[in-house]
Amino acid sequence: MTSCNMYQLERQKQTITIEGKTYYPQEFNKGKESALAKQSEFHHDLYLFLQDWFSDSPHLKVQTSGSTGTPKEMLVEKEKMMQSAKLTCTFLGLQKNDTALLCMSLNYIAGKMLVVRALIAELNLYPIAPSGNPLRDIDMHLKFAAMIPLQVYNSLQDSIEAERLSQIDNLIIGGGAIDNQLQELLKPLPNKIYSTYGMTETLSHIALRRINGNEASEYYSPFSSVNISLSEDNALIINAPLVSNERLYTNDIAKIHKDGSFQIIGRKDNIINSGGIKIQIEEVENLLKPVIDCPFAITSIPDPKFGEAIVLVIESAIDEKLVAKALPPYYLPKKTIIIKAIPLTETGKISRQELKQLVEIKIKEEIKREE
């Protein structure tokens, strides 16, 4: 029996428990809609995903988040998704009937993979329509949940939701960077909280970093089946045969430590070359976070003298003296632009491409006014 047929057979034997009710593969046949799909729009999305999952095709379509460019569709192997799910479930010790919260969009790999983990480990899945406050209307002991940083931050602002967050046994946070402020808020919590590293191409995460407790670390530890290395320009290379047939050459500038752990410095395509000095956008943003209390981002514009000039894009006015104190001279923005809202992807990351487009529009408007 081929590997593909073996996993097809395994999928056809799978069941999924949703809010305490067990569903079988035949309930997701094309042309037949179960009561699950009628419960809410998000339940309908879940039903459609499971319909695709239990189909005869060995592949699924997934979409990248679009944080650095136009979102694109990818065709991925269901077998690889199952392998990825097993890695996470084994690491976290998830067991049959453990409660799991699905509060992320099923348009992207993070939401899809949470469902696959529920299938693999026979978890009891509770779907909640994605929102900024996923714990507002759910009051139960959860063994497992995955959220983006914005959802975690919002939950911590309400005492009831914060208590519910602290009672999730295993919480993984992905889809964007966890800043120092959020990390400090999470450190005292008694549960196990992890930051994840991964991408659509790795079918969710291939490494975890504990945020709180005695095992807290600033560095990511890859799963034992994953090998990492660096390219000539220090971009991370991932060899994860269980989830990808090819080596993945990322745009993430990284540093690998002797024990095999690693840290992400920033993205290769987020480097600004200003006057011959290469400046990592994320480093500038990290230095500014302690002095800026509203949403902001760093980008660049073409400059006749420097090649590229650093631009601070922010949602409200700021005292430029605070910026000057926080940054070394060569990191100082040459221009500050105020916009209504920093553009974000659906997964909560800064949409760098859209940000550049907004800045271009603002600058053109300024030139017209001056004329």
XYZ file of C-alpha atoms in Angstrom:
371
model
C 0.000 0.000 0.000
C 1.412 3.410 -0.968
C 1.874 6.149 1.599
C -0.845 8.201 -0.100
C -3.371 5.335 0.071
C -2.428 4.620 3.673
C -3.172 8.186 4.735
C -6.351 8.226 2.649
C -7.513 5.156 4.591
C -6.535 6.796 7.883
C -8.556 9.902 7.017
C -11.622 7.853 6.159
C -11.465 6.268 9.638
C -11.231 9.631 11.383
C -14.084 11.186 13.310
C -14.323 14.687 14.693
C -16.006 15.742 17.919
C -17.471 19.244 17.843
C -19.072 20.662 20.979
C -19.452 17.150 22.383
C -21.040 15.607 19.284
C -19.101 13.138 17.132
C -19.315 13.404 13.344
C -18.280 10.742 10.819
C -16.706 11.184 7.346
C -19.892 10.226 5.487
C -21.651 13.228 7.037
C -19.448 15.491 4.925
C -20.260 14.028 1.514
C -20.749 16.487 -1.320
C -24.351 17.514 -1.816
C -25.335 16.613 1.727
C -25.377 19.322 4.377
C -25.494 18.347 8.041
C -27.015 20.248 10.943
C -23.488 21.401 11.823
C -23.389 23.723 8.810
C -26.597 25.469 9.855
C -25.484 26.496 13.350
C -23.630 29.658 12.283
C -21.623 31.090 9.409
C -18.396 29.925 11.057
C -19.805 26.434 11.616
C -20.626 26.432 7.903
C -16.994 27.337 7.107
C -15.866 24.455 9.320
C -18.292 22.116 7.564
C -16.897 23.110 4.145
C -13.323 22.527 5.325
C -14.199 19.074 6.647
C -15.974 18.332 3.376
C -12.707 19.087 1.559
C -10.716 17.144 4.123
C -12.734 13.939 3.715
C -12.822 14.168 -0.093
C -10.792 11.719 -2.202
C -8.222 14.367 -3.145
C -4.843 13.965 -1.368
C -4.376 17.755 -1.486
C -5.901 20.906 -0.030
C -5.696 24.514 -1.176
C -4.310 26.972 1.369
C -3.597 30.686 1.162
C -0.608 32.637 2.433
C -1.258 35.558 4.784
C 0.044 38.298 2.464
C 2.047 40.188 5.100
C 4.865 41.004 2.661
C 3.118 40.688 -0.671
C 0.020 39.533 -2.500
C -1.590 36.473 -0.875
C -1.137 33.359 -2.998
C -2.750 29.941 -3.133
C -0.780 26.773 -2.485
C -1.641 23.122 -2.931
C -0.499 21.073 0.082
C -0.586 17.386 0.927
C -3.087 16.257 3.533
C -0.548 13.627 4.587
C 1.950 16.380 5.456
C -0.718 18.260 7.404
C -1.364 15.157 9.459
C 2.348 14.763 10.144
C 2.533 18.393 11.293
C -0.493 17.917 13.553
C 1.092 14.842 15.159
C 4.259 16.821 15.976
C 2.299 19.468 17.872
C -0.101 17.097 19.597
C 2.758 14.897 20.774
C 4.795 17.850 22.035
C 1.853 19.292 23.994
C 0.646 15.901 25.211
C -2.870 16.383 23.842
C -5.179 13.405 24.355
C -8.579 12.153 23.282
C -11.527 14.343 24.388
C -9.288 17.257 25.427
C -11.152 20.493 24.755
C -9.727 22.731 22.023
C -10.794 26.210 20.951
C -10.973 27.099 17.255
C -11.094 30.905 17.040
C -8.967 31.562 13.954
C -10.051 31.986 10.346
C -10.299 28.830 8.291
C -9.046 30.765 5.267
C -5.462 30.323 6.480
C -3.190 27.501 7.541
C -3.357 28.229 11.298
C -7.113 27.647 11.475
C -7.016 24.640 9.169
C -4.222 23.010 11.163
C -6.073 23.409 14.444
C -8.923 21.360 12.970
C -6.448 18.730 11.721
C -4.970 18.502 15.226
C -8.479 17.920 16.572
C -8.913 15.117 14.019
C -5.529 13.525 14.759
C -5.746 13.651 18.572
C -9.539 13.184 18.726
C -9.997 16.462 20.566
C -13.359 18.000 21.464
C -13.452 21.098 19.247
C -15.296 24.297 20.144
C -15.585 26.688 17.163
C -15.972 30.398 17.931
C -16.198 32.906 15.071
C -12.850 34.750 14.804
C -12.877 38.063 16.656
C -10.639 40.270 18.746
C -12.149 38.808 21.947
C -12.583 35.058 21.438
C -13.004 34.320 25.161
C -15.854 36.768 25.721
C -18.607 34.180 25.260
C -16.883 30.926 26.149
C -16.656 29.819 29.765
C -15.056 26.397 30.064
C -11.758 24.778 30.898
C -9.788 24.499 27.645
C -6.857 22.163 27.236
C -5.655 23.792 24.023
C -6.094 27.002 22.034
C -4.261 28.927 19.319
C -4.542 32.702 18.962
C -2.888 35.657 17.284
C -1.197 38.287 19.513
C -4.063 40.771 19.118
C -6.600 38.263 20.481
C -4.360 37.522 23.467
C -3.732 41.202 24.176
C -7.439 42.069 23.995
C -8.326 39.171 26.306
C -5.894 40.472 28.921
C -7.668 43.839 29.023
C -10.795 42.330 30.585
C -10.535 40.679 34.011
C -12.981 37.852 33.200
C -11.384 37.094 29.837
C -7.900 37.326 31.361
C -8.863 34.709 33.947
C -10.210 32.445 31.213
C -6.992 32.905 29.239
C -4.901 31.906 32.255
C -6.894 28.671 32.576
C -6.100 27.398 29.057
C -3.649 24.573 29.743
C -1.710 24.983 26.474
C -1.877 28.261 24.559
C 0.094 28.765 21.365
C 0.414 32.239 19.841
C 1.280 32.764 16.191
C 0.597 34.904 13.157
C 2.757 37.800 14.326
C 5.488 38.936 16.667
C 4.856 39.076 20.416
C 6.196 42.397 21.642
C 7.893 42.952 24.993
C 4.811 44.508 26.590
C 2.605 41.499 25.809
C 5.339 39.098 26.836
C 5.651 40.755 30.242
C 1.886 40.507 30.746
C 1.988 36.782 29.989
C 4.994 35.822 32.113
C 3.118 35.608 35.469
C 0.341 33.359 34.124
C 0.296 29.787 35.480
C -0.491 27.933 32.237
C 1.866 26.909 29.422
C 2.156 29.622 26.769
C 4.233 29.324 23.611
C 5.173 31.575 20.742
C 5.286 29.674 17.449
C 7.539 29.958 14.416
C 6.328 28.754 11.071
C 4.626 29.712 7.831
C 2.134 28.380 5.336
C 4.897 26.438 3.564
C 5.750 24.578 6.802
C 2.055 23.833 7.445
C 1.953 25.962 10.584
C 4.828 25.914 13.090
C 8.053 23.909 13.126
C 9.434 25.483 16.320
C 8.117 26.739 19.659
C 9.360 29.183 22.281
C 8.055 29.040 25.854
C 7.028 32.501 27.034
C 6.420 31.872 30.735
C 7.418 29.522 33.534
C 10.789 27.957 34.298
C 11.254 26.933 30.647
C 10.803 30.474 29.305
C 13.282 31.404 26.587
C 14.028 34.124 24.056
C 14.856 31.458 21.472
C 12.817 29.032 19.392
C 13.453 25.300 19.651
C 12.669 23.317 16.486
C 10.964 19.930 16.602
C 13.461 17.042 16.675
C 12.655 16.093 13.071
C 13.515 19.588 11.833
C 17.011 20.697 10.786
C 17.876 24.361 10.334
C 20.796 26.231 8.806
C 21.630 29.678 7.438
C 22.198 30.924 3.902
C 25.114 33.178 2.964
C 23.019 36.222 3.843
C 21.960 34.703 7.214
C 18.438 33.787 6.109
C 16.975 30.700 7.770
C 16.878 27.451 5.775
C 14.438 24.792 6.994
C 14.726 21.078 6.293
C 11.542 19.497 7.653
C 10.958 16.266 5.700
C 7.791 15.348 7.595
C 5.981 18.501 6.427
C 7.791 19.487 3.222
C 9.421 17.537 0.415
C 11.914 20.324 -0.239
C 14.224 22.537 1.766
C 12.572 25.872 2.457
C 14.641 29.003 1.921
C 13.001 31.689 4.032
C 13.340 35.464 4.034
C 13.842 35.469 7.811
C 17.210 36.743 9.006
C 18.141 34.515 11.938
C 20.828 33.578 14.427
C 21.345 29.909 15.340
C 22.765 29.034 18.767
C 25.023 26.133 19.727
C 22.159 24.163 21.302
C 20.189 24.269 18.023
C 17.761 26.983 19.131
C 17.393 30.123 17.048
C 16.107 33.675 17.099
C 14.579 35.730 14.305
C 16.159 39.135 13.716
C 13.792 40.260 10.980
C 12.866 39.685 7.362
C 15.317 39.963 4.500
C 12.780 41.978 2.498
C 12.385 44.353 5.484
C 15.915 45.699 5.203
C 16.317 49.388 4.364
C 19.586 50.394 2.689
C 20.004 54.027 3.689
C 23.276 55.683 2.761
C 24.988 52.280 2.528
C 23.839 51.224 6.004
C 21.546 48.190 6.121
C 18.809 48.738 8.667
C 16.407 46.005 9.797
C 12.868 47.405 10.041
C 11.959 45.162 12.985
C 14.962 46.387 15.010
C 13.839 50.004 14.611
C 10.265 49.103 15.569
C 11.428 47.206 18.664
C 13.446 50.196 19.860
C 10.435 52.492 19.398
C 7.823 50.295 21.089
C 8.676 51.487 24.641
C 8.137 55.161 23.699
C 5.167 54.920 21.312
C 1.795 54.007 22.802
C -0.264 53.858 19.597
C -0.070 51.656 16.478
C 2.877 52.474 14.205
C 5.190 50.905 11.644
C 8.463 51.599 9.883
C 8.807 51.670 6.100
C 10.925 53.498 3.524
C 10.689 55.781 0.512
C 13.156 56.379 -2.343
C 15.642 59.141 -1.544
C 17.991 60.839 -4.049
C 20.764 61.242 -1.475
C 20.512 58.109 0.693
C 18.913 55.676 -1.778
C 16.223 54.858 0.764
C 14.962 56.981 3.635
C 13.360 55.634 6.820
C 9.728 56.651 7.353
C 7.760 56.411 10.593
C 4.073 55.757 9.911
C 1.887 56.335 12.946
C -1.775 56.728 13.885
C -1.362 59.933 15.933
C 1.153 62.723 16.472
C 4.230 62.037 18.589
C 6.941 64.094 20.230
C 9.908 63.626 17.896
C 12.286 64.130 20.833
C 11.112 60.771 22.237
C 11.903 59.130 18.914
C 15.348 60.761 18.808
C 16.177 59.490 22.325
C 15.122 55.927 21.508
C 17.105 55.531 18.281
C 20.732 55.795 17.181
C 21.314 58.587 14.617
C 21.346 56.301 11.559
C 17.965 54.804 12.565
C 16.188 58.165 12.779
C 13.192 58.528 10.423
C 13.649 61.179 7.754
C 9.886 61.615 7.644
C 6.845 60.961 9.852
C 3.468 60.298 8.247
C 0.180 60.099 10.160
C -2.520 57.776 8.811
C -5.892 56.632 10.187
C -4.947 52.972 10.644
C -1.871 50.823 10.122
C -2.903 48.216 7.507
C -2.988 44.662 8.834
C -3.481 41.274 7.262
C -6.334 39.052 8.427
C -3.892 37.264 10.725
C -2.886 40.519 12.435
C 0.502 41.153 10.805
C 1.474 44.517 9.354
C 0.726 44.481 5.634
C 4.072 45.887 4.477
C 3.070 46.152 0.819
C -0.149 48.034 1.563
C 1.742 50.281 3.996
C 4.172 51.309 1.251
C 1.274 52.045 -1.084
C -0.428 54.259 1.525
C 2.810 56.170 2.103
C 3.240 56.717 -1.639
C -0.281 58.136 -1.849
C 0.338 60.441 1.130
C 3.565 61.760 -0.366
C 1.923 62.407 -3.749
C -0.836 64.335 -1.970
C 1.781 66.439 -0.151
C 3.580 67.230 -3.418
C 0.316 68.325 -5.033
C -0.489 70.616 -2.110
C 2.963 72.206 -2.324
C 2.512 72.848 -6.045
